[in-house]
Coordinates of N, CA and C in Angstrom, one line a residue:
M599 N -63.8 -126.2 38.3 CA -63.7 -125.5 36.7 C -64.6 -124.3 37.1
K600 N -64.0 -122.7 36.4 CA -64.8 -121.9 36.9 C -65.1 -121.9 35.1
L601 N -65.7 -120.8 35.2 CA -66.5 -120.0 33.5 C -65.0 -120.0 33.3
K602 N -65.1 -119.6 31.8 CA -63.9 -119.6 30.7 C -62.3 -120.0 31.1
D603 N -62.3 -120.7 32.4 CA -61.7 -122.0 32.0 C -61.7 -122.5 30.7
Q604 N -60.6 -122.8 30.5 CA -59.9 -123.7 29.1 C -59.1 -125.2 29.1
I605 N -59.2 -125.6 28.7 CA -58.7 -126.9 28.7 C -58.6 -127.8 27.6
S606 N -57.4 -127.8 27.4 CA -56.5 -128.7 26.3 C -56.0 -129.8 26.1
Y607 N -55.8 -130.3 25.2 CA -55.9 -132.2 25.2 C -54.6 -132.0 24.4
T608 N -53.7 -132.7 24.2 CA -52.6 -133.3 23.1 C -52.4 -135.0 23.0
S609 N -52.4 -135.2 22.0 CA -51.6 -136.5 21.6 C -50.4 -136.2 21.4
E610 N -49.5 -137.8 21.6 CA -48.4 -137.6 20.9 C -49.0 -138.3 19.3
R611 N -47.7 -137.8 18.7 CA -49.1 -138.6 17.1 C -47.2 -139.0 16.7
S612 N -47.6 -139.9 15.8 CA -46.7 -140.9 15.5 C -46.7 -141.2 14.0
E613 N -45.7 -140.8 12.9 CA -46.3 -141.4 11.7 C -45.6 -142.2 11.6
P614 N -46.1 -143.2 10.7 CA -45.5 -144.7 9.5 C -43.7 -143.8 9.1
P615 N -43.3 -144.7 9.4 CA -41.9 -144.3 8.9 C -41.9 -144.4 6.9
V616 N -40.8 -143.7 6.7 CA -41.0 -143.8 4.9 C -39.6 -143.3 4.5
A617 N -39.5 -143.6 3.3 CA -38.2 -143.7 2.9 C -37.9 -142.0 2.6
T618 N -36.4 -142.0 3.1 CA -35.7 -140.8 3.3 C -34.3 -140.8 2.3
N619 N -33.8 -141.3 1.3 CA -33.1 -141.5 0.1 C -33.4 -140.8 -0.8
I620 N -33.6 -139.1 -0.5 CA -34.5 -138.5 -1.9 C -33.6 -138.0 -2.8
Q621 N -33.4 -138.4 -3.4 CA -31.6 -137.8 -4.7 C -32.2 -137.2 -5.6
T622 N -31.1 -136.4 -5.8 CA -31.4 -134.7 -6.1 C -30.9 -135.2 -7.7
I623 N -31.5 -134.9 -9.1 CA -30.9 -135.4 -10.4 C -30.6 -134.1 -11.2
F624 N -31.7 -132.8 -10.8 CA -31.3 -131.9 -10.8 C -31.6 -130.6 -10.4
E625 N -31.2 -129.8 -10.5 CA -31.3 -128.4 -9.8 C -30.6 -127.0 -10.4
D626 N -31.2 -126.1 -10.3 CA -30.7 -124.4 -10.9 C -32.1 -124.0 -10.4
E627 N -31.5 -122.5 -10.2 CA -32.4 -121.1 -9.8 C -34.0 -121.8 -9.6
H628 N -34.6 -122.4 -10.7 CA -36.1 -122.3 -11.2 C -36.3 -123.9 -10.7
L629 N -35.4 -124.9 -10.7 CA -36.1 -126.1 -11.1 C -35.7 -127.0 -9.6
L630 N -36.3 -127.8 -9.5 CA -35.4 -128.8 -8.4 C -36.3 -130.3 -8.6
V631 N -34.9 -131.1 -8.9 CA -36.0 -132.4 -9.5 C -35.3 -133.6 -9.1
V632 N -35.8 -134.6 -8.4 CA -35.8 -135.5 -7.3 C -35.9 -136.8 -7.7
N633 N -35.2 -137.8 -7.4 CA -36.2 -139.2 -7.4 C -36.3 -139.4 -6.3
K634 N -37.9 -140.0 -6.4 CA -38.3 -140.2 -4.8 C -38.5 -141.3 -4.6
P635 N -38.0 -141.6 -3.6 CA -37.7 -143.1 -3.3 C -39.5 -144.3 -2.5
A636 N -40.0 -144.9 -3.0 CA -41.0 -145.5 -2.2 C -40.9 -146.2 -0.7
P637 N -41.7 -146.3 -0.2 CA -42.8 -145.4 -0.2 C -42.5 -144.8 0.7
L638 N -42.9 -142.7 0.1 CA -42.5 -141.9 0.6 C -44.4 -141.0 -0.2
P639 N -45.4 -140.5 1.2 CA -45.8 -139.7 -0.4 C -45.3 -137.8 -0.5
V640 N -45.9 -137.3 -1.7 CA -45.7 -136.4 -2.0 C -46.0 -135.1 -0.9
H641 N -47.1 -135.4 -0.4 CA -47.7 -134.3 -0.3 C -48.5 -135.1 1.3
A642 N -48.7 -134.2 2.4 CA -49.4 -134.0 3.6 C -50.7 -135.0 3.2
Q643 N -51.0 -136.0 3.7 CA -52.8 -136.4 3.6 C -53.0 -137.5 4.7
G644 N -53.8 -137.9 5.2 CA -54.1 -138.8 6.4 C -52.7 -138.8 7.5
V645 N -52.7 -139.8 7.6 CA -51.8 -139.7 8.6 C -50.3 -138.9 8.4
F646 N -50.1 -138.5 7.3 CA -48.4 -138.4 7.2 C -48.9 -136.9 7.0
I647 N -47.9 -136.2 7.5 CA -47.9 -134.0 7.7 C -46.4 -134.2 7.5
L648 N -45.7 -135.0 8.6 CA -44.1 -134.5 8.2 C -43.5 -135.4 7.8
H649 N -43.6 -136.0 7.1 CA -42.9 -137.2 6.6 C -43.7 -137.5 4.7
T650 N -43.4 -136.5 4.8 CA -43.9 -136.4 3.5 C -42.4 -135.9 2.3
L651 N -42.3 -135.9 1.2 CA -41.5 -135.2 0.4 C -41.6 -133.8 0.2
I652 N -42.8 -133.2 0.2 CA -42.7 -131.7 -0.1 C -42.3 -130.7 1.5
Y653 N -42.7 -131.7 2.8 CA -42.1 -131.3 4.0 C -40.6 -131.3 4.3
M654 N -40.1 -132.5 3.8 CA -38.6 -132.9 4.1 C -38.5 -131.6 3.1
L655 N -38.2 -131.5 1.8 CA -37.1 -130.7 1.0 C -37.3 -129.4 1.4
R656 N -39.1 -129.2 2.0 CA -38.7 -126.8 2.7 C -37.8 -127.3 3.4
Q657 N -37.6 -128.0 4.2 CA -36.9 -127.8 5.6 C -35.7 -128.0 5.1
K658 N -34.9 -129.2 4.2 CA -33.7 -129.2 3.6 C -33.2 -128.0 2.7
T659 N -34.5 -127.1 2.1 CA -33.6 -126.1 1.2 C -34.0 -125.2 1.4
N660 N -34.6 -124.8 3.3 CA -34.7 -123.6 4.0 C -36.0 -122.8 2.8
N661 N -36.7 -123.3 1.9 CA -37.6 -122.7 1.1 C -38.6 -123.1 1.1
Q662 N -40.0 -122.4 1.8 CA -41.5 -122.3 1.6 C -42.5 -122.6 0.8
D663 N -41.8 -121.5 -0.5 CA -42.3 -121.6 -1.8 C -41.9 -123.1 -2.4
L664 N -41.7 -123.9 -2.6 CA -41.0 -125.0 -3.1 C -42.5 -125.8 -3.3
G665 N -42.7 -125.9 -4.6 CA -43.7 -126.6 -5.1 C -44.0 -127.5 -6.0
L666 N -44.9 -128.2 -5.8 CA -45.1 -129.9 -6.6 C -45.3 -129.4 -8.0
G667 N -44.3 -129.4 -9.3 CA -45.1 -129.9 -10.4 C -46.4 -130.6 -11.2
H668 N -45.9 -131.8 -10.0 CA -47.1 -132.9 -10.3 C -46.7 -134.3 -9.0
R669 N -47.5 -134.9 -9.3 CA -47.5 -135.8 -7.8 C -47.0 -137.6 -8.9
L670 N -47.0 -138.4 -7.2 CA -46.5 -139.5 -7.6 C -47.3 -140.5 -6.6
D671 N -47.7 -141.9 -7.0 CA -48.2 -142.3 -5.6 C -47.8 -142.5 -4.5
R672 N -48.0 -142.8 -3.5 CA -46.7 -143.2 -1.8 C -46.1 -144.3 -2.3
E673 N -46.4 -145.2 -3.0 CA -45.5 -146.6 -3.3 C -44.9 -146.6 -4.9
T674 N -44.9 -145.3 -5.6 CA -44.5 -145.7 -6.4 C -42.5 -144.4 -6.6
T675 N -42.1 -145.6 -6.7 CA -40.7 -144.3 -7.0 C -40.8 -144.0 -8.1
G676 N -39.8 -142.7 -8.7 CA -40.2 -141.9 -9.7 C -39.4 -140.4 -9.6
I677 N -39.5 -140.0 -10.3 CA -38.8 -138.5 -10.9 C -40.0 -137.2 -10.8
I678 N -39.3 -136.2 -9.3 CA -40.3 -135.2 -9.1 C -40.1 -134.2 -9.6
V679 N -40.3 -132.7 -10.3 CA -40.6 -131.8 -10.5 C -41.2 -130.5 -9.7
L680 N -40.3 -129.9 -8.8 CA -40.3 -129.1 -8.4 C -40.4 -127.6 -8.4
A681 N -41.1 -126.5 -8.5 CA -40.4 -125.1 -9.1 C -40.1 -124.8 -7.2
K682 N -39.0 -123.8 -7.5 CA -38.4 -123.2 -6.0 C -39.2 -122.1 -6.2
H683 N -40.5 -121.2 -7.2 CA -41.3 -120.4 -7.4 C -42.7 -120.4 -7.0
R684 N -42.7 -120.0 -5.8 CA -44.5 -120.4 -6.0 C -44.7 -119.5 -7.1
E685 N -44.8 -118.2 -8.4 CA -45.0 -117.5 -9.2 C -45.4 -119.4 -9.9
L686 N -44.1 -119.7 -10.6 CA -44.0 -120.7 -11.4 C -44.9 -121.7 -11.2
T687 N -45.4 -122.1 -9.6 CA -45.9 -123.6 -9.7 C -47.3 -123.1 -9.8
E688 N -47.6 -122.0 -9.7 CA -49.3 -121.5 -9.9 C -49.6 -120.8 -11.2
S689 N -48.4 -121.2 -12.5 CA -48.6 -120.6 -13.4 C -49.0 -121.6 -13.5
S690 N -47.9 -122.5 -13.2 CA -47.9 -124.1 -14.3 C -49.1 -124.9 -13.9
W691 N -50.0 -124.5 -12.6 CA -51.4 -124.9 -12.8 C -52.3 -124.4 -13.4
R692 N -52.3 -123.5 -13.5 CA -53.3 -122.8 -14.3 C -53.4 -122.9 -15.8
V693 N -52.0 -123.6 -16.4 CA -52.1 -123.6 -17.8 C -53.1 -125.2 -17.9
S694 N -52.9 -125.6 -17.0 CA -53.6 -127.3 -16.7 C -54.0 -127.5 -15.9
K695 N -55.3 -127.7 -16.2 CA -56.4 -128.3 -14.7 C -56.6 -129.8 -15.3
I696 N -56.1 -129.9 -16.5 CA -56.7 -131.6 -16.6 C -55.2 -132.3 -16.8
R697 N -55.8 -133.5 -15.8 CA -55.2 -134.2 -15.2 C -53.9 -135.1 -16.1
T698 N -54.0 -135.1 -17.1 CA -53.9 -136.4 -17.9 C -53.0 -135.4 -19.0
Q699 N -53.4 -134.2 -19.0 CA -52.5 -132.9 -20.2 C -51.1 -132.7 -19.7
R700 N -51.5 -132.5 -17.9 CA -50.5 -131.8 -17.2 C -49.6 -132.8 -17.0
K701 N -49.5 -133.7 -17.5 CA -47.8 -134.4 -17.7 C -47.4 -134.3 -19.0
V702 N -47.5 -133.7 -19.9 CA -47.4 -133.5 -21.1 C -46.7 -131.7 -20.7
I703 N -48.1 -131.1 -21.0 CA -48.1 -129.9 -20.9 C -46.8 -129.5 -19.6
W704 N -46.7 -129.4 -19.0 CA -45.8 -129.0 -17.9 C -44.6 -128.9 -18.0
P705 N -43.7 -130.0 -18.8 CA -41.8 -129.7 -19.2 C -42.0 -128.5 -20.0
W706 N -43.0 -128.5 -21.2 CA -43.5 -127.7 -22.2 C -43.1 -126.1 -21.6
F707 N -44.1 -125.9 -20.0 CA -44.5 -124.5 -19.5 C -43.1 -124.2 -18.8
V708 N -42.7 -125.0 -18.6 CA -41.2 -124.5 -17.3 C -40.4 -124.0 -18.8
A709 N -40.0 -124.8 -19.2 CA -39.1 -124.2 -20.4 C -39.4 -122.9 -21.2
K710 N -41.0 -122.6 -21.3 CA -41.1 -121.4 -21.4 C -41.1 -120.4 -20.9
W711 N -41.4 -120.5 -19.3 CA -41.2 -120.1 -18.5 C -39.9 -118.9 -18.3
I712 N -39.3 -120.8 -17.8 CA -37.6 -120.0 -17.6 C -37.1 -119.2 -18.9
S713 N -37.5 -118.9 -20.3 CA -36.8 -118.5 -21.4 C -37.8 -117.0 -21.2
R714 N -38.7 -116.9 -21.0 CA -39.0 -115.4 -20.3 C -38.5 -114.7 -19.0
K715 N -38.0 -115.8 -18.7 CA -38.1 -114.6 -17.3 C -36.0 -114.2 -17.5
S716 N -35.3 -115.2 -18.7 CA -33.9 -114.7 -19.0 C -33.9 -113.7 -19.7

């Protein structure tokens, strides 16, 4: 080796298998509502980077602005609301920073935001 030589190391990375049967419940120009199967993490965490709900849906919809309205545990099956516009996602997070209130405020906020844009 000489001064300023660079060494790089790339290891093969594999993620645990996850459920991929994501069902669309509702979709319009502002929102995407899906039924998240278990086991599937909603966002990157630990060993999960690509095998996540948000990554898969961003790839499928070709919308990198798609944002989570809330979260569910990896082992939980249930309805997830996603905003199609970054502005809606960011605004909704500012409305409620307290997790327990967010579950009540999110649907109200989405309705107000959409009516304001119409």
